[in-house]
Amino acid sequence: MRSKQRTVVIGAGVGGLAASIDLARSGHDVTLVERAAYVGGKLRSLSPQSRAIDAGPTVFTMRHVFESLFADTGCRLEDELRLHPASLLARHVWCDDPAVLDLHADPKRSTEAIGEFAGAREARGFSTFLERAGALHECLREPFMMSPRPTTTGLMREIGFAGMLAMWRTPPWLTLWRALGEHFQDPRLRQLFARYATYVGSSPLQAPATLMLIAHVEQSGVWLVEGGMRRVAEALASLATRCGAHLHLGNGARRLEVRDGRIVGVHLEDGDFIPADSVIFNGDTQALADGLLGDDVRRAVTSRRRSERGLSAVTWCIDAPTEGFDLAHHNVFFGDDYPSEFSDIFDKRKITTQPTIYLCAQDRGEASAPLSAGDAERLLVLVNAPADGDQRGITDSELAALEQRVFSRLETSGLRVLHKRDHIDVTRPQDFARLFPSTGGSLYGSANHGAFASFARPSARTPISGLYLAGGSVHPGPGVPMATLSGRLAAASLIRDLD
Ligand SMILES: Cc1cc2nc3c(=O)[nH]c(=O)nc-3n(C[C@H](O)[C@H](O)[C@H](O)COP(=O)(O)OP(=O)(O)OC[C@H]3O[C@@H](n4cnc5c(N)ncnc54)[C@H](O)[C@@H]3O)c2cc1C
């Protein structure tokens, strides 16, 4: 009988957790080592007061990815997580505009809202935009997202006639910004839908128009997680443990041991050594290229330039009462010049003067009990920033000035956050860079810029025998469901290679 394969998974981000679940249920002896004291990686929470506030991802989509991960172990997602469909996808606000635009789960309601907000022509533009996004999603879902290593030629072979038509209409060299101009004449709507590029850490002016498929993904369901997004990481970790994986928190991997071109084990920061037949690395792949896991594994991936890093952010977690504005769960307060917002970040490497602000009001929406006037509520406020946390980051005086601008901008729309000073926890690019080594604070791996960026991400297999990759910097890309899929692809590649 073959002895049990020993696999070490490095990193308990969603990618590492998903890989651990699949490998443990397939009979591997899985040890998951995580440097932080908690599971989830970027999916983390902070507690400036006593209550935990989601400090990472807040938009939960592609529920089916998690359903099938749980179902393959014989469990049901709904027994572990209480998910509520969000009827309101997001509330959007512009600075000099008293009008507010809500996007709804029901596309008919969104079309009506857009019609009232910007007129019938824009409402028709929204309908054709959604059709186009749906066609792209249909054409790319299997051959791109689910493929272990997609190539442009392979994709062309697999997408069929309908797919060819969709790709002819939206070729990869067309930018999202330009494509949106074909649907929307109102600059506010172009800006609203261009924001999807930031979901993968990119500028809409450089990202391919194919990213509009994110609109289709959101339209297919945004879910609110009872207890907060942290519950997703906890549920995955609990499932991994039940499948037999051993979790070790608070101890990082220091070096990967390679003999005769093959992984043989992992040296930990506390001096221990874990022998292993295979390793799945769930940190940012740049950490390998930078030699943080030893010189032997540098060649596992090619190094990326600083200019290619995706967006970082400054975030404020706040537990305080608010007044003056009817917040939804997801809210966006747009800055007035989107193109210069992104050229400031990616070219001038600075946060623009009047940035777009994302605000998640965690206690609002279907998954929470209604708030009473004066109740403190949990907020995550986020502004995009360049991923230069390993260079200069954001200084204290820059932060103070930014904070002043951000909260006065919110006040322009009527929103006042009361007594926030005592109840706030700030994370800057340099903090993200410390938490996620070799990223410079990038939250999404490389920026998805240019026609072929989606094909340039490393895939699960590496040139080093026994070493595999999973996570947001790996194919199919960043975001909680995508990184989860990458973990599944890594586990599947490993199992296939053994067979
Ligand atoms: C503020 C913010 C908002 C976001 N918003 C959204 C959103 O709304 N929706 C969405 O889908 N996505 C969002 N994302 C992106 C999403 O969170 C990530 O793409 C996803 O969680 C990445 O998962 P991962 O598997 O790559 O692991 P990561 O979360 O990157 O975790 C990697 C883990 O590896 C550990 N590690 C690294 N090196 C070592 C080592 N040597 N030894 C041991 N452990 C190590 C790290 O400590 C970390 O825990 C957001 C991210 C952030 C930060």
Coordinates of C-alpha atoms and ligand atoms in Angstrom, one line a residue:
M1 CA 0.0 0.0 0.0
R2 CA 1.3 3.5 -0.9
S3 CA 2.3 5.4 2.3
K4 CA 0.4 8.6 3.0
Q5 CA 1.6 11.6 1.0
R6 CA 2.9 14.3 3.4
T7 CA 1.9 17.8 2.2
V8 CA 2.7 21.1 3.9
V9 CA 0.5 24.0 3.0
I10 CA 2.2 27.4 3.7
G11 CA -0.4 30.1 4.5
A12 CA -4.0 29.9 5.7
G13 CA -5.5 32.3 3.2
V14 CA -8.6 31.0 1.5
G15 CA -6.4 29.4 -1.2
G16 CA -4.3 27.5 1.4
L17 CA -7.4 26.5 3.3
A18 CA -9.2 25.2 0.1
A19 CA -6.1 23.2 -0.9
S20 CA -5.8 21.7 2.6
I21 CA -9.5 20.7 2.5
D22 CA -9.2 18.9 -0.9
L23 CA -5.9 17.2 0.0
A24 CA -6.9 16.1 3.5
R25 CA -10.2 14.6 2.2
S26 CA -8.2 12.8 -0.5
G27 CA -6.1 11.1 2.1
H28 CA -3.0 13.3 2.3
D29 CA -1.3 14.0 5.6
V30 CA -1.7 17.8 5.5
T31 CA 0.1 20.2 7.8
L32 CA -0.9 23.8 7.3
V33 CA 1.5 26.4 8.7
E34 CA 0.5 30.0 9.1
R35 CA 2.7 32.8 10.3
A36 CA -0.2 34.9 11.7
A37 CA -2.1 34.0 14.9
Y38 CA -5.3 33.7 12.9
V39 CA -6.6 32.0 9.7
G40 CA -7.9 33.8 6.6
G41 CA -4.9 36.0 5.6
K42 CA -6.3 39.1 4.0
L43 CA -9.8 38.0 5.1
R44 CA -9.1 39.3 8.6
S45 CA -10.8 41.4 11.2
L46 CA -9.7 44.2 13.6
S47 CA -11.2 45.2 16.9
P48 CA -10.6 48.8 17.8
Q49 CA -13.4 48.4 20.4
S50 CA -14.4 45.0 21.6
R51 CA -16.2 44.0 18.4
A52 CA -14.5 42.4 15.4
I53 CA -14.8 44.5 12.2
D54 CA -14.2 43.0 8.8
A55 CA -10.9 44.6 7.6
G56 CA -10.5 42.7 4.4
P57 CA -12.9 41.5 1.8
T58 CA -16.5 42.5 2.2
V59 CA -18.2 41.6 -1.1
F60 CA -19.0 37.8 -1.1
T61 CA -19.9 36.4 -4.6
M62 CA -19.8 33.1 -6.4
R63 CA -21.4 31.2 -3.6
H64 CA -21.3 28.0 -5.8
V65 CA -17.5 27.9 -5.5
F66 CA -17.9 27.3 -1.7
E67 CA -20.9 25.1 -2.1
S68 CA -19.0 22.7 -4.2
L69 CA -15.9 22.8 -1.9
F70 CA -18.1 21.8 1.0
A71 CA -20.2 19.3 -1.0
D72 CA -17.1 17.4 -2.1
T73 CA -16.4 16.7 1.6
G74 CA -20.0 15.5 2.1
C75 CA -20.9 18.7 4.1
R76 CA -23.3 21.5 3.3
L77 CA -22.3 25.1 3.1
E78 CA -25.6 26.2 4.6
D79 CA -24.9 24.1 7.7
E80 CA -21.7 26.1 8.4
L81 CA -22.5 29.6 7.2
R82 CA -25.6 31.7 7.2
L83 CA -25.6 33.6 3.9
H84 CA -28.3 36.2 3.0
P85 CA -28.8 37.4 -0.6
A86 CA -28.3 41.1 -0.7
S87 CA -31.2 42.8 -2.4
L88 CA -29.3 46.0 -2.7
L89 CA -25.9 45.5 -4.4
A90 CA -24.4 48.9 -3.6
R91 CA -25.3 52.6 -3.0
H92 CA -23.4 55.1 -5.2
V93 CA -22.9 58.8 -4.5
W94 CA -21.2 61.6 -6.4
C95 CA -19.8 64.7 -4.9
D96 CA -21.7 67.6 -6.5
D97 CA -24.8 65.6 -7.0
P98 CA -27.6 65.2 -4.4
A99 CA -28.9 62.1 -6.3
V100 CA -28.0 58.6 -5.1
L101 CA -27.9 55.6 -7.4
D102 CA -28.6 52.1 -6.0
L103 CA -27.8 48.9 -8.0
H104 CA -30.1 46.1 -7.1
A105 CA -29.9 42.3 -7.2
D106 CA -32.9 42.5 -9.5
P107 CA -31.6 43.9 -12.9
K108 CA -35.1 45.2 -13.7
R109 CA -35.0 47.5 -10.6
S110 CA -31.4 48.6 -11.5
T111 CA -32.5 49.4 -15.1
E112 CA -35.4 51.5 -13.7
A113 CA -33.1 53.2 -11.2
I114 CA -30.6 54.1 -13.9
G115 CA -33.5 55.3 -16.1
E116 CA -34.6 57.7 -13.4
F117 CA -31.1 58.7 -12.5
A118 CA -29.7 59.3 -16.0
G119 CA -32.5 58.8 -18.6
A120 CA -33.8 56.1 -20.9
R121 CA -30.8 55.9 -23.2
E122 CA -28.5 55.1 -20.3
A123 CA -30.9 52.5 -19.0
R124 CA -30.8 50.8 -22.5
G125 CA -27.0 51.1 -22.3
F126 CA -27.1 49.2 -19.0
S127 CA -29.1 46.4 -20.5
T128 CA -26.7 45.9 -23.4
F129 CA -23.8 46.1 -21.0
L130 CA -25.2 43.4 -18.8
E131 CA -25.9 41.2 -21.9
R132 CA -22.3 41.6 -23.1
A133 CA -20.9 40.9 -19.6
G134 CA -23.0 37.8 -19.4
A135 CA -21.8 36.5 -22.8
L136 CA -18.2 37.0 -21.7
H137 CA -18.7 35.2 -18.5
E138 CA -20.4 32.3 -20.3
C139 CA -17.5 32.1 -22.7
L140 CA -14.6 32.4 -20.2
R141 CA -16.0 30.6 -17.1
E142 CA -14.9 27.1 -18.0
P143 CA -12.0 27.5 -20.4
F144 CA -10.4 30.3 -18.4
M145 CA -11.3 30.2 -14.7
M146 CA -11.6 26.4 -14.3
S147 CA -8.6 25.6 -16.5
P148 CA -5.4 24.8 -14.6
R149 CA -3.3 26.7 -17.2
P150 CA -5.2 28.6 -19.8
T151 CA -3.4 29.9 -23.0
T152 CA -4.8 32.2 -25.6
T153 CA -4.7 29.5 -28.3
G154 CA -6.3 26.9 -26.0
L155 CA -9.0 29.4 -25.1
M156 CA -9.8 30.1 -28.8
R157 CA -10.1 26.3 -29.4
E158 CA -12.5 25.8 -26.6
I159 CA -14.9 28.8 -26.6
G160 CA -17.0 27.8 -29.6
F161 CA -18.9 30.0 -32.0
A162 CA -20.8 32.0 -29.3
G163 CA -17.5 32.6 -27.4
M164 CA -15.7 33.7 -30.6
L165 CA -18.5 36.2 -31.2
A166 CA -18.2 37.5 -27.6
M167 CA -14.4 37.8 -27.9
W168 CA -14.7 39.5 -31.3
R169 CA -17.0 42.0 -29.8
T170 CA -14.8 42.5 -26.8
P171 CA -11.2 41.7 -27.8
P172 CA -8.6 41.5 -25.0
W173 CA -6.8 44.7 -26.2
L174 CA -10.0 46.8 -25.6
T175 CA -9.8 48.5 -22.2
L176 CA -12.7 48.4 -19.8
W177 CA -12.8 52.2 -19.8
R178 CA -13.2 52.4 -23.6
A179 CA -15.7 49.6 -23.7
L180 CA -17.9 51.3 -21.1
G181 CA -17.9 54.4 -23.3
E182 CA -19.8 52.3 -25.9
H183 CA -22.6 51.8 -23.4
F184 CA -22.7 54.9 -21.3
Q185 CA -22.6 58.6 -22.2
D186 CA -23.2 59.7 -18.6
P187 CA -19.7 59.9 -17.0
R188 CA -21.1 58.9 -13.7
L189 CA -22.2 55.5 -15.0
R190 CA -19.0 54.9 -16.9
Q191 CA -17.2 55.6 -13.6
L192 CA -19.5 53.3 -11.6
F193 CA -19.0 50.3 -13.9
A194 CA -15.3 51.0 -14.3
R195 CA -14.8 50.4 -10.6
Y196 CA -15.0 46.7 -11.3
A197 CA -11.3 46.9 -12.4
T198 CA -10.4 47.7 -8.8
Y199 CA -11.8 44.3 -7.7
V200 CA -8.7 42.8 -9.2
G201 CA -6.4 45.7 -8.1
S202 CA -6.3 47.4 -11.5
S203 CA -6.9 50.6 -13.3
P204 CA -10.0 50.6 -15.6
L205 CA -7.9 52.6 -18.1
Q206 CA -5.4 49.8 -18.5
A207 CA -7.5 46.7 -17.6
P208 CA -9.0 44.6 -20.4
A209 CA -12.7 45.1 -21.1
T210 CA -13.3 41.3 -20.4
L211 CA -13.3 42.3 -16.7
M212 CA -16.8 43.5 -17.2
L213 CA -17.8 39.9 -16.5
I214 CA -17.5 40.9 -12.8
A215 CA -20.8 42.8 -13.4
H216 CA -22.4 39.6 -14.4
V217 CA -20.9 37.8 -11.3
E218 CA -22.3 40.5 -9.0
Q219 CA -25.6 40.3 -10.8
S220 CA -25.7 36.6 -10.2
G221 CA -25.6 37.1 -6.4
V222 CA -23.9 39.1 -3.7
W223 CA -24.2 37.5 -0.3
L224 CA -24.1 39.0 3.2
V225 CA -22.5 36.7 5.8
E226 CA -24.1 36.5 9.2
G227 CA -21.4 37.2 11.8
G228 CA -19.2 38.9 9.2
M229 CA -16.8 37.8 6.5
R230 CA -14.4 36.3 9.2
R231 CA -16.9 33.5 9.5
V232 CA -16.0 32.3 6.0
A233 CA -12.3 31.8 7.0
E234 CA -13.4 30.1 10.3
A235 CA -15.8 27.8 8.4
L236 CA -13.1 26.8 5.9
A237 CA -10.5 26.2 8.7
S238 CA -13.0 24.1 10.7
L239 CA -13.8 22.0 7.6
A240 CA -10.0 21.5 6.9
T241 CA -9.5 20.3 10.5
R242 CA -12.5 17.9 10.3
C243 CA -11.1 16.5 7.0
G244 CA -7.9 15.8 9.0
A245 CA -5.5 18.7 8.3
H246 CA -3.3 19.8 11.1
L247 CA -3.3 23.6 11.6
H248 CA -0.3 25.4 13.1
L249 CA -0.8 29.1 13.7
G250 CA 1.8 31.7 14.7
N251 CA 4.8 29.9 13.0
G252 CA 6.0 30.8 9.6
A253 CA 7.9 28.8 7.0
R254 CA 11.5 30.2 6.7
R255 CA 13.0 28.0 4.0
L256 CA 12.0 25.3 1.6
E257 CA 14.5 22.4 1.4
V258 CA 15.1 21.1 -2.1
R259 CA 17.2 18.0 -2.9
D260 CA 17.9 16.9 -6.5
G261 CA 15.4 19.3 -7.8
R262 CA 12.6 18.0 -5.5
I263 CA 11.0 19.5 -2.4
V264 CA 11.8 17.5 0.7
G265 CA 10.6 19.6 3.5
V266 CA 10.0 23.0 5.2
H267 CA 12.1 24.8 7.8
L268 CA 10.0 26.8 10.2
E269 CA 10.8 30.1 11.9
D270 CA 10.9 28.4 15.3
G271 CA 13.7 26.1 14.0
D272 CA 11.6 22.9 13.4
F273 CA 11.8 21.0 10.2
I274 CA 8.7 19.3 8.6
P275 CA 9.6 16.6 6.0
A276 CA 7.3 16.8 3.0
D277 CA 6.7 15.1 -0.3
S278 CA 5.0 18.3 -1.6
V279 CA 4.4 21.9 -0.6
I280 CA 1.7 24.3 -1.6
F281 CA 2.7 27.9 -1.1
N282 CA -0.2 30.3 -0.5
G283 CA 1.8 33.5 0.1
D284 CA 2.3 36.0 -2.7
T285 CA 4.4 34.3 -5.4
Q286 CA 6.8 37.3 -5.4
A287 CA 8.1 36.1 -2.0
L288 CA 9.5 33.1 -3.7
A289 CA 11.2 35.1 -6.5
D290 CA 12.6 37.5 -3.8
G291 CA 14.3 34.5 -2.1
L292 CA 12.3 34.8 1.2
L293 CA 11.8 31.0 1.2
G294 CA 15.4 30.3 0.2
D295 CA 17.5 30.5 -2.9
D296 CA 16.6 27.0 -4.0
V297 CA 13.0 28.0 -4.9
R298 CA 13.6 31.5 -6.4
R299 CA 13.2 30.0 -9.9
A300 CA 9.7 28.7 -9.1
V301 CA 8.3 32.0 -10.5
T302 CA 9.6 34.9 -12.5
S303 CA 10.1 38.2 -10.7
R304 CA 7.6 41.0 -11.1
R305 CA 8.4 44.7 -11.4
R306 CA 7.1 47.3 -8.9
S307 CA 5.1 49.0 -11.6
E308 CA 3.2 45.8 -12.2
R309 CA 1.9 45.5 -8.6
G310 CA -1.9 45.8 -8.2
L311 CA -3.6 48.4 -5.9
S312 CA -2.9 48.7 -2.2
A313 CA -5.2 50.7 0.1
V314 CA -5.5 52.8 3.2
T315 CA -8.3 51.4 5.4
W316 CA -10.0 52.7 8.5
C317 CA -11.9 50.3 10.7
I318 CA -14.3 52.3 12.9
D319 CA -16.8 51.3 15.6
A320 CA -18.9 54.5 16.1
P321 CA -22.4 55.9 15.5
T322 CA -23.1 57.7 12.2
E323 CA -25.8 60.3 11.2
G324 CA -26.9 62.3 8.3
F325 CA -26.8 59.7 5.5
D326 CA -28.8 56.5 4.9
L327 CA -25.9 54.0 4.5
A328 CA -26.4 50.7 2.7
H329 CA -24.1 47.7 3.4
H330 CA -21.9 48.6 0.4
N331 CA -21.4 52.3 -0.4
V332 CA -19.2 54.1 -2.9
F333 CA -18.6 57.9 -2.7
F334 CA -17.0 58.7 -6.0
G335 CA -14.1 61.2 -6.6
D336 CA -14.6 63.5 -9.5
D337 CA -11.8 62.6 -11.9
Y338 CA -11.5 58.8 -12.3
P339 CA -8.8 58.8 -15.0
S340 CA -6.5 61.0 -12.9
E341 CA -7.2 59.0 -9.8
F342 CA -5.6 55.9 -11.4
S343 CA -2.8 57.7 -13.2
D344 CA -1.9 59.3 -9.8
I345 CA -1.7 55.8 -8.3
F346 CA 0.0 53.9 -11.1
D347 CA 2.1 56.6 -12.7
K348 CA 2.7 59.2 -10.1
R349 CA 2.6 56.7 -7.2
K350 CA 0.4 58.8 -4.9
I351 CA -3.2 58.9 -3.7
T352 CA -5.2 61.4 -5.7
T353 CA -6.4 64.6 -3.9
Q354 CA -10.1 63.7 -4.0
P355 CA -10.2 59.9 -4.0
T356 CA -13.1 57.5 -4.4
I357 CA -14.1 56.1 -1.0
Y358 CA -15.6 52.7 -0.5
L359 CA -17.5 52.3 2.8
C360 CA -18.8 49.0 4.1
A361 CA -21.4 49.4 6.9
Q362 CA -21.2 45.9 8.2
D363 CA -24.2 46.1 10.4
R364 CA -26.6 47.1 7.6
G365 CA -28.5 44.8 5.3
E366 CA -30.3 41.5 5.5
A367 CA -27.7 39.7 7.7
S368 CA -28.0 42.1 10.6
A369 CA -30.7 43.3 13.1
P370 CA -31.8 46.9 12.4
L371 CA -29.8 49.6 14.1
S372 CA -31.4 52.2 16.4
A373 CA -30.5 55.8 16.3
G374 CA -27.3 56.5 18.1
D375 CA -26.1 52.9 18.0
A376 CA -22.4 52.4 17.2
E377 CA -21.9 50.6 14.0
R378 CA -18.9 48.9 12.4
L379 CA -17.5 50.5 9.3
L380 CA -14.6 49.8 6.9
V381 CA -13.6 52.8 4.9
L382 CA -11.2 52.2 2.1
V383 CA -9.2 54.4 -0.3
N384 CA -7.0 52.9 -3.1
A385 CA -3.3 53.6 -2.8
P386 CA -0.1 52.6 -4.7
A387 CA 1.6 49.4 -3.5
D388 CA 4.8 51.1 -2.3
G389 CA 4.6 50.0 1.3
D390 CA 8.2 48.6 1.1
Q391 CA 9.5 52.0 -0.2
R392 CA 8.1 55.0 1.5
G393 CA 4.5 54.1 2.4
I394 CA 2.2 56.8 3.7
T395 CA 3.7 59.1 6.3
D396 CA 1.9 60.2 9.5
S397 CA 1.4 63.7 8.2
E398 CA 0.1 62.4 4.8
L399 CA -2.2 60.1 6.6
A400 CA -3.6 62.9 8.8
A401 CA -4.2 65.1 5.7
L402 CA -5.8 62.2 3.8
E403 CA -8.0 61.3 6.7
Q404 CA -9.2 64.9 6.9
R405 CA -10.0 65.0 3.2
V406 CA -11.8 61.6 3.3
F407 CA -14.1 62.4 6.2
S408 CA -14.9 65.9 5.0
R409 CA -15.8 64.3 1.6
L410 CA -18.2 62.0 3.4
E411 CA -19.6 65.0 5.2
T412 CA -20.2 66.7 1.9
S413 CA -22.8 64.0 1.3
G414 CA -24.2 64.4 4.8
L415 CA -22.4 61.5 6.5
R416 CA -20.9 62.2 9.9
V417 CA -19.1 59.6 11.8
L418 CA -19.3 60.6 15.5
H419 CA -16.6 60.1 18.1
K420 CA -14.5 58.2 15.6
R421 CA -11.2 59.3 17.0
D422 CA -11.3 56.8 19.9
H423 CA -12.6 53.9 17.9
I424 CA -10.5 53.6 14.8
D425 CA -7.8 51.3 13.5
V426 CA -5.9 52.3 10.4
T427 CA -4.0 50.0 8.0
R428 CA -1.6 51.6 5.4
P429 CA 0.3 50.1 2.5
Q430 CA 3.3 49.6 4.7
D431 CA 1.2 47.6 7.2
F432 CA -0.2 45.4 4.4
A433 CA 3.4 45.0 3.1
R434 CA 4.5 43.7 6.6
L435 CA 1.5 41.3 6.8
F436 CA 1.9 40.0 3.2
P437 CA 5.7 39.8 2.4
S438 CA 7.0 40.9 -1.0
T439 CA 3.8 42.6 -2.0
G440 CA 4.6 46.2 -1.2
G441 CA 1.1 46.2 0.2
S442 CA -0.6 45.1 -3.1
L443 CA -3.8 43.4 -2.1
Y444 CA -4.3 41.5 -5.3
G445 CA -1.0 40.3 -6.7
S446 CA -0.1 41.9 -10.1
A447 CA -2.3 44.5 -11.7
N448 CA -4.4 43.0 -14.6
H449 CA -3.1 45.5 -17.2
G450 CA -2.8 44.8 -20.9
A451 CA -4.3 42.3 -23.2
F452 CA -2.5 39.2 -21.8
A453 CA -2.1 40.0 -18.1
S454 CA -4.7 37.4 -17.2
F455 CA -2.5 34.7 -18.9
A456 CA 0.7 35.9 -17.3
R457 CA -0.1 34.9 -13.8
P458 CA 1.8 31.8 -12.6
S459 CA -0.3 28.6 -12.5
A460 CA -0.3 26.0 -9.8
R461 CA 2.6 23.9 -11.1
T462 CA 6.2 25.2 -10.8
P463 CA 9.4 24.0 -12.4
I464 CA 10.4 22.6 -8.9
S465 CA 9.1 19.1 -8.4
G466 CA 6.7 18.9 -5.5
L467 CA 6.2 22.7 -5.2
Y468 CA 2.7 24.1 -6.1
L469 CA 1.2 27.6 -5.8
A470 CA -2.2 28.9 -4.6
G471 CA -3.7 32.2 -3.9
G472 CA -4.6 35.6 -5.3
S473 CA -1.3 36.1 -7.1
V474 CA -1.8 32.8 -9.0
H475 CA -4.2 31.9 -11.8
P476 CA -7.2 32.4 -11.9
G477 CA -6.5 35.6 -9.9
P478 CA -7.5 37.6 -6.8
G479 CA -10.7 37.8 -4.8
V480 CA -12.0 35.3 -2.3
P481 CA -13.7 32.9 -4.7
M482 CA -10.9 33.1 -7.3
A483 CA -8.2 32.4 -4.6
T484 CA -10.3 29.6 -3.3
L485 CA -10.5 28.1 -6.8
S486 CA -6.7 28.5 -7.1
G487 CA -6.3 26.4 -4.0
R488 CA -8.5 23.7 -5.5
L489 CA -6.6 23.8 -8.8
A490 CA -3.3 23.4 -6.9
A491 CA -4.6 20.4 -4.9
A492 CA -6.0 18.9 -8.2
S493 CA -2.7 19.4 -10.0
L494 CA -0.7 17.8 -7.2
I495 CA -3.1 14.8 -7.0
R496 CA -3.0 14.4 -10.8
D497 CA 0.8 14.5 -10.8
L498 CA 1.0 11.7 -8.2
D499 CA -1.4 9.6 -10.2
Ligands
LIG1 C1 -8.9 45.5 2.3 C2 -9.2 44.3 1.3 C3 -10.4 44.3 0.7 C4 -10.7 43.3 -0.2 N1 -12.0 43.2 -0.8 C5 -12.4 42.1 -1.4 C6 -13.8 41.8 -1.7 O1 -14.6 42.6 -1.3 N2 -14.1 40.7 -2.3 C7 -13.2 39.7 -2.6 O2 -13.5 38.7 -3.2 N3 -11.9 39.9 -2.4 C8 -11.4 41.1 -1.8 N4 -10.1 41.2 -1.4 C9 -9.1 40.3 -1.9 C10 -9.2 39.0 -1.2 O3 -9.2 39.2 0.2 C11 -7.9 38.2 -1.5 O4 -7.7 38.1 -3.0 C12 -7.9 36.8 -1.0 O5 -8.4 36.7 0.3 C13 -6.5 36.2 -1.1 O6 -6.5 34.9 -0.6 P1 -5.1 34.1 -0.7 O7 -5.5 32.7 -0.8 O8 -4.3 34.7 -1.8 O9 -4.4 34.3 0.7 P2 -3.9 35.6 1.5 O10 -5.1 36.2 2.1 O11 -3.0 36.4 0.7 O12 -3.2 34.9 2.7 C14 -1.9 34.3 2.6 C15 -1.5 33.8 3.9 O13 -0.2 33.2 3.8 C16 0.5 33.5 5.0 N5 2.0 33.4 4.7 C17 2.7 34.1 3.8 N6 4.0 33.7 3.8 C18 4.1 32.8 4.8 C19 5.2 32.0 5.4 N7 6.4 32.1 4.9 N8 4.9 31.2 6.4 C20 3.6 31.0 6.8 N9 2.6 31.7 6.4 C21 2.8 32.6 5.4 C22 0.1 35.0 5.3 O14 0.3 35.3 6.7 C23 -1.4 34.9 5.0 O15 -2.2 34.5 6.1 C24 -9.8 42.3 -0.5 C25 -8.5 42.3 0.1 C26 -8.3 43.3 1.1 C27 -7.0 43.3 1.8

